[in-house]
XYZ file of C-alpha atoms in Angstrom:
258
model
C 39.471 -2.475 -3.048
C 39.471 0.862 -5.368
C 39.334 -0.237 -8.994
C 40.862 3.125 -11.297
C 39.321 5.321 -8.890
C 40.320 9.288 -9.614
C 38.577 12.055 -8.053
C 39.569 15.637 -7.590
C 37.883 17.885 -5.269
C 38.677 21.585 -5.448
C 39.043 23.725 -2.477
C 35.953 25.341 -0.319
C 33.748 22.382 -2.387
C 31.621 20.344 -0.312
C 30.952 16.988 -1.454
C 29.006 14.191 0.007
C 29.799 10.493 -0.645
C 27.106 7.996 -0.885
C 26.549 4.275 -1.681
C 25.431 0.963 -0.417
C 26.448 -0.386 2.625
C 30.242 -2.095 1.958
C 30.739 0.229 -0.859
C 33.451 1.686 0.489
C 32.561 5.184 1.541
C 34.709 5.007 4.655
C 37.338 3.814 3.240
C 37.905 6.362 0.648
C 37.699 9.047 3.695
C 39.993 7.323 6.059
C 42.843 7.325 2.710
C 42.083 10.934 2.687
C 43.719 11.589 5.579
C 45.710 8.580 6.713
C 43.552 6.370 8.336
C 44.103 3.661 6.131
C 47.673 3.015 4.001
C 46.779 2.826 0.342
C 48.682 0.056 -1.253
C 48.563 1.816 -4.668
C 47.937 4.858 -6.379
C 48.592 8.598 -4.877
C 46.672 11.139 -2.738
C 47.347 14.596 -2.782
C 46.067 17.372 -0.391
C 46.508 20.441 -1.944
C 50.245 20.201 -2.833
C 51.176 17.768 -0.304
C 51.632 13.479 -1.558
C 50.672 11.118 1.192
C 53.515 9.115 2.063
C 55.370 8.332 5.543
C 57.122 11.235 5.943
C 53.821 13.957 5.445
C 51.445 11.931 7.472
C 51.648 14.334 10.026
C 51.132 17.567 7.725
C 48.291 15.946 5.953
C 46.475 14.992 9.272
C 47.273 18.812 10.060
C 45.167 19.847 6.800
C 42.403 16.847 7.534
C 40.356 16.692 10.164
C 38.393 14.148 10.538
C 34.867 13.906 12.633
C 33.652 9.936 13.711
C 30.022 9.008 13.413
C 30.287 8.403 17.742
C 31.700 11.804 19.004
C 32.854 9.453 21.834
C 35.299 7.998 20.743
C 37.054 11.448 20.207
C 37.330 12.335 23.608
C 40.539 11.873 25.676
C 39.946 14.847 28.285
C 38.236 14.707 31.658
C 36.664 18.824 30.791
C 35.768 20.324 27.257
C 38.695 22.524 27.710
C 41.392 20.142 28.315
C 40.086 17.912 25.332
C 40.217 20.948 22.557
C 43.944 21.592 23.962
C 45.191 18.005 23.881
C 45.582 18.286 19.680
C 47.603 22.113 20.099
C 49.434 20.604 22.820
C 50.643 17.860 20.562
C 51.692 20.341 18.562
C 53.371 22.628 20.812
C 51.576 25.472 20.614
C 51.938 28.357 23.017
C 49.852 28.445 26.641
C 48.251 31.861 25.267
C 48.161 30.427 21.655
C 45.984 27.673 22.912
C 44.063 29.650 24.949
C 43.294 32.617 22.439
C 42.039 29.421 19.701
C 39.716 27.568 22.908
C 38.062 30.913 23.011
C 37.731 32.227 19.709
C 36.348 28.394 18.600
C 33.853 28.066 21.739
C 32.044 31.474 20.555
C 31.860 30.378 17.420
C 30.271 26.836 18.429
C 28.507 28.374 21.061
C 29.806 26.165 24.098
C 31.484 28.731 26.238
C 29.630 27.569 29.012
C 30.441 24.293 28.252
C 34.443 24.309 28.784
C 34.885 23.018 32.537
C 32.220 20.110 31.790
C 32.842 16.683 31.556
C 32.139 15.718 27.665
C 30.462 12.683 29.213
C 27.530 14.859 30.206
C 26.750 16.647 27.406
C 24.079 16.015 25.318
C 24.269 14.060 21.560
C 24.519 17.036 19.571
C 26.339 19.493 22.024
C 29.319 16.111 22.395
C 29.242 16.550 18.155
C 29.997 20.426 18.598
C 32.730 19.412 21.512
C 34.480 17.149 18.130
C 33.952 19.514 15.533
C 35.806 22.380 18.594
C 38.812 19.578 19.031
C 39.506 19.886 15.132
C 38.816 23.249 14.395
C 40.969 24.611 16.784
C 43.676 22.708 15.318
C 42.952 25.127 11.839
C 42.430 22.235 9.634
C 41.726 23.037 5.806
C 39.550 20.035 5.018
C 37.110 18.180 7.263
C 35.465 14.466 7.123
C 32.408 13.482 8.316
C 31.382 10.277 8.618
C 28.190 9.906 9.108
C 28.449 12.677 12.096
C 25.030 13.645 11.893
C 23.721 9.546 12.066
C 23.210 9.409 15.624
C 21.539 13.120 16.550
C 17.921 13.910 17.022
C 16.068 16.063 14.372
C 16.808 19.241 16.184
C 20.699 18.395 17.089
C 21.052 17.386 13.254
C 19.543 20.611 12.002
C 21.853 22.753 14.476
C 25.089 21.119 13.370
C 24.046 21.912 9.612
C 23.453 25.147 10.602
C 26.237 25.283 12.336
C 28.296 23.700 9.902
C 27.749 25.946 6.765
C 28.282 29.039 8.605
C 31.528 27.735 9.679
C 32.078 26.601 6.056
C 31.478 30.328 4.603
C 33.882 32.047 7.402
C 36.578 29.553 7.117
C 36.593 28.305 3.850
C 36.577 24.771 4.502
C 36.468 21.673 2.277
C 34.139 19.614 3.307
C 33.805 15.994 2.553
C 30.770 14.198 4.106
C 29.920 10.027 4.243
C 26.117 10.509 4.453
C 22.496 8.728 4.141
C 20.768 12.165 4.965
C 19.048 14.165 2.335
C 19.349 17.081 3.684
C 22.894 17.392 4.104
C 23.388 15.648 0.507
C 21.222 18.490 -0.135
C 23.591 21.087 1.099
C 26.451 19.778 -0.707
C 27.725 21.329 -4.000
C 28.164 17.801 -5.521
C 27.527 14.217 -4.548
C 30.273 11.067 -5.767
C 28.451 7.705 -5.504
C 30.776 4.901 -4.897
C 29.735 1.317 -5.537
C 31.883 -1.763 -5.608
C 34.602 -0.154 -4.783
C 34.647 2.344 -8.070
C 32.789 5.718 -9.230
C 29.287 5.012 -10.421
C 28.531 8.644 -10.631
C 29.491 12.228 -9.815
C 26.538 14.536 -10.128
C 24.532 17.285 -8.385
C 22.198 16.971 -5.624
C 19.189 17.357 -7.679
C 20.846 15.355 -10.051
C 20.744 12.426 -7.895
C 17.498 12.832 -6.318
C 16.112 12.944 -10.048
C 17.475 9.222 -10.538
C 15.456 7.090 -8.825
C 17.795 3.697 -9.600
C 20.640 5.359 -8.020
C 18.500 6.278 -4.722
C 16.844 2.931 -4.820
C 20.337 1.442 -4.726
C 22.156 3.479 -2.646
C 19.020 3.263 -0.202
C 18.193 6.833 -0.149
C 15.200 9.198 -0.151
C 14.917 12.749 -1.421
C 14.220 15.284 1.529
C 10.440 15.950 2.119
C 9.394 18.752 0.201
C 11.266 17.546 -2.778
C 9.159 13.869 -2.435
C 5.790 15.677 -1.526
C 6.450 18.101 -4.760
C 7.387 14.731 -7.101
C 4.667 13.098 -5.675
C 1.928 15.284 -6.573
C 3.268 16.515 -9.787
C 2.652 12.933 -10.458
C -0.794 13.039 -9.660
C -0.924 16.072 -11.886
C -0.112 19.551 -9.729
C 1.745 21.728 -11.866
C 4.147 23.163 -9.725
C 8.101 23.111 -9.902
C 10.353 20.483 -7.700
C 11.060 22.063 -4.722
C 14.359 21.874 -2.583
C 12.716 22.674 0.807
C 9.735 23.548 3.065
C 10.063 27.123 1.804
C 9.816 26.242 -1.866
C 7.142 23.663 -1.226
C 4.711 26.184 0.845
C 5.245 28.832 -1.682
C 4.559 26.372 -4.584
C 1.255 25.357 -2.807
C 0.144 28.221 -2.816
C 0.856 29.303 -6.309
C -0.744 26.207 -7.338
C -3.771 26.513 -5.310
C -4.885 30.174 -5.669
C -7.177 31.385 -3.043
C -11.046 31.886 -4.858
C -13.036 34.671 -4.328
């Protein structure tokens, strides 16, 4: 599918993948880790080739979160379903233990740990997920399209979330998204069309080329189309990367007369 595709992504770097439906955004992920075989070409996490025999070392170092948090769990409690990976791995009682604990402060969901995942809420089943794999100490994670099926409040509290645990753990993060705002709070975005690289570029980068938006079916987060928008209609104020930026640029641009 992958015509003379070559990518590199260096480590802590979090880079979001975009492109039209069929593109192959998925695809590309699920190589990253094994999903998928490739039938040509190499992939290499950090010094490690996929092949047969380091499948299960490179789905050690990849974790990988589904757009459905659903179809992650295995468990009939929280608890049981972050130890099923360590157990697979043959971790020690305390071990596992010491990891459920240190990973449910961090996500907030100590409360959470002798519930059924069934009745959790959208965003608190996503935080369940992201426990399962980060327990298991992985140095990349996926996510494809994880944020696609939370509410505006659940999909700002796993990007909060989500770049604090970035920052403490040093994670590389690689992220199938249509959402601007977590494009936004990627270091770098790769557009894939047809199966090859179209572009590799910043986030303002992209959002400043409307073709690519129009054809990857995108739209710049709020305050950066409200700021185009009336800069158009002749403001003179500066692009602005959030609701911050735009409120403070408003005002600047509107001063207050005596």
């Amino acid at each position: 599918m992958f015509i003379g595709l070559s990518l590199h992504i260096e480590q802590g770097q979090w880079v979001t993948i975009v492109g039209p439906n069929g593109s192959g955004k998925s695809t590309l992920t699920k190589l990253m880790n094994g999903l998928l075989a490739p039938q040509s070409g190499m992939i290499q996490i950090g010094s490690v080739t996929l092949n047969g025999n380091t499948l299960s070392d490179i789905r050690r170092r990849v974790g990988y979160l589904f757009q459905n948090p659903d179809n992650q769990f295995i468990a009939a409690t929280v608890q049981d379903d972050m130890a099923f990976g360590m157990e697979n791995r043959c971790l020690s009682r305390e071990e596992m233990q010491r990891r459920i604990n240190q990973v449910s402060v961090e996500l907030g969901m100590e409360d959470w740990l002798h519930r059924h995942p069934s009745s959790l809420s959208g965003g608190q089943k996503q935080r369940v997920a992201i426990a399962g794999l980060l327990v298991l100490d992985p140095e990349v994670m996926i996510w494809d399209e994880a944020t696609s099926m939370l509410d505006e409040q659940a999909r700002r509290e796993f990007m909060t979330r989500m770049r604090q645990l970035r920052a403490e753990r040093e994670l590389t993060v690689v992220s199938v998204t249509h959402d601007a705002e977590e494009i936004m709070a990627s270091d770098r975005v790769l557009v894939i069309k047809d199966g090859e690289l179209a572009a590799d570029l910043s986030p303002m980068e992209l959002f400043a080329r409307e073709e690519l938006m129009e054809e990857c079916r995108l739209r710049p987060p709020f305050a950066m189309e409200l700021s185009l928008e009336l800069r158009r209609r002749g403001v003179e104020m500066n692009i602005c990367r959030d609701e911050e930026e735009l409120v403070n640029a408003l005002w600047l641009s509107c001063p207050v007369k005596n």
